[in-house]
XYZ file of C-alpha atoms in Angstrom:
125
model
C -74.565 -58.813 -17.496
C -76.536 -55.621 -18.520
C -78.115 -55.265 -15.516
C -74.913 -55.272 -14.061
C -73.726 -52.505 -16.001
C -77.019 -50.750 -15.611
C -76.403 -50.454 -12.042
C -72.877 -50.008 -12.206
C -73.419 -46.933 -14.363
C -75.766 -45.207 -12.103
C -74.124 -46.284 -9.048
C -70.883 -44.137 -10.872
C -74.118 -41.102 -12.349
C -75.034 -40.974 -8.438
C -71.920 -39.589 -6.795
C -70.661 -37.546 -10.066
C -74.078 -35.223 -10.088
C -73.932 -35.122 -5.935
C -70.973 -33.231 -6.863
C -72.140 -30.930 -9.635
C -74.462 -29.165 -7.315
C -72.125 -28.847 -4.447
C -69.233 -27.743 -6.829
C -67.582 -24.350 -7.065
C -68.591 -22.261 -10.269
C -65.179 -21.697 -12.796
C -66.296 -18.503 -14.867
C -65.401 -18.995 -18.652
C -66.731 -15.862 -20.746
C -64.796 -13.541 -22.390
C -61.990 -13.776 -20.624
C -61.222 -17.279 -21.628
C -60.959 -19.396 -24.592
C -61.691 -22.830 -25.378
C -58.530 -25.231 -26.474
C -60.495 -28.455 -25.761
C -64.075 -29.701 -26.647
C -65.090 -32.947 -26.705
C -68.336 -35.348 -26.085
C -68.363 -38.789 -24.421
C -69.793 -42.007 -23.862
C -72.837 -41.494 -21.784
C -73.445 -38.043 -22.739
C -70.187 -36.421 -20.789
C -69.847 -32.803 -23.175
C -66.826 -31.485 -21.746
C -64.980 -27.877 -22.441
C -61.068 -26.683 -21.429
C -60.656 -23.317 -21.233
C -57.371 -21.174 -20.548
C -58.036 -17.584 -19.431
C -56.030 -15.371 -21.620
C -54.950 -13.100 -18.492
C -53.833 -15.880 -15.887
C -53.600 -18.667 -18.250
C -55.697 -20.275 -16.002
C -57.433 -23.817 -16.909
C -61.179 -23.878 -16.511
C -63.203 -27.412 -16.666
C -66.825 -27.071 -17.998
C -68.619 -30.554 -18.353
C -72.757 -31.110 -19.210
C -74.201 -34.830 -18.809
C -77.594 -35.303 -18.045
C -77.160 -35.376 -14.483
C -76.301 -31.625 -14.691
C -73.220 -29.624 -14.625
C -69.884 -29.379 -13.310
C -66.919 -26.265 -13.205
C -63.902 -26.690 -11.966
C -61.272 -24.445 -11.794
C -56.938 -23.937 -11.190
C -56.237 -27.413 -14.079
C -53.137 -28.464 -14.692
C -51.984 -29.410 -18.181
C -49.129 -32.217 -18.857
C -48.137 -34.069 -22.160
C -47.680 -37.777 -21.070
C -46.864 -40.457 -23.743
C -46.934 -37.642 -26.345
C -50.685 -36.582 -25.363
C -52.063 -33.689 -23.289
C -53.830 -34.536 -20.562
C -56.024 -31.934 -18.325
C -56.362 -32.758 -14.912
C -59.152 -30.603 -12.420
C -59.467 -31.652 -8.870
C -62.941 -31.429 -6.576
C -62.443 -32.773 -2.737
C -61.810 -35.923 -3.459
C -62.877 -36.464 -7.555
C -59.986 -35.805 -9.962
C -60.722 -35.739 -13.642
C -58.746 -36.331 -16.424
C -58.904 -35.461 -19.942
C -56.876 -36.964 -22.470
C -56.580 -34.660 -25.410
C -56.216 -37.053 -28.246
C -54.691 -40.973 -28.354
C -50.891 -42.275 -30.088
C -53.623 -43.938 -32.910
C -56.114 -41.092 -33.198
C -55.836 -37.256 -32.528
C -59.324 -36.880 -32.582
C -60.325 -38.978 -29.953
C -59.771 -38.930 -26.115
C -60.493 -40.188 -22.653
C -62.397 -38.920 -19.300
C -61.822 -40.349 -16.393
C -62.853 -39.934 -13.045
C -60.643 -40.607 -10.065
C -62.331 -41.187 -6.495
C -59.464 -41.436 -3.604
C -56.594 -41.976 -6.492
C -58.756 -44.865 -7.422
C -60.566 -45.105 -11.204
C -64.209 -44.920 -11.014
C -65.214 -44.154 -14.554
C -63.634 -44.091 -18.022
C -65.537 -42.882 -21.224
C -64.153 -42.364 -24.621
C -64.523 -39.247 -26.036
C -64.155 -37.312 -29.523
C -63.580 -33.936 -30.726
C -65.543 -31.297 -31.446
């Protein structure tokens, strides 16, 4: 059973950090400020920001595979929480900004094709 998830978790680290070095670069400096910050399961560190000009949503995420930005997010509240979405070819991540039982914690996942390739708890910052 652990070897199972061994391999199941890389086989999921693979295609995620084949996309962090082909990905386009979001710019978050000055011009933008952070309304989200969170860390996950498996080392996922994750930053929203909104650019104060275009209100813009940026996606920043470290994991030891690397780094991913992602630009032009959406923001929704469903079932009374926020949820960021960010979309890369065919990769759409969502981040769940708190849960109904606990405002400090949240959810990544990681949508391949509309299909659910990776889940990871998460807590504030």
């Amino acid at each position: 059973m652990k070897t199972l998830l061994k391999r199941s978790a890389l086989l999921l680290a693979l295609p995620i950090s084949v996309l962090v070095n082909f990905s386009l670069r979001a710019s978050a400096d000055s011009t933008a400020g952070i309304i989200l910050s969170t860390k996950c399961q498996g080392g996922n560190n994750i930053n929203i920001w909104q650019n104060y000009n275009s209100g813009e949503l940026l996606y920043r995420a470290t994991n030891p595979n690397g780094h991913l930005s992602l630009g032009k997010g959406t923001s929704q509240a469903t079932e009374g929480v926020r949820v960021y979405k960010f979309r890369n070819r065919n990769y759409e991540y969502s981040v769940w900004d708190g849960t109904l039982d606990n405002p400090q914690a949240g959810t990544l996942e990681v949508y391949k094709n509309n299909r659910i390739v990776m889940k990871q708890a998460c807590r504030k910052n």
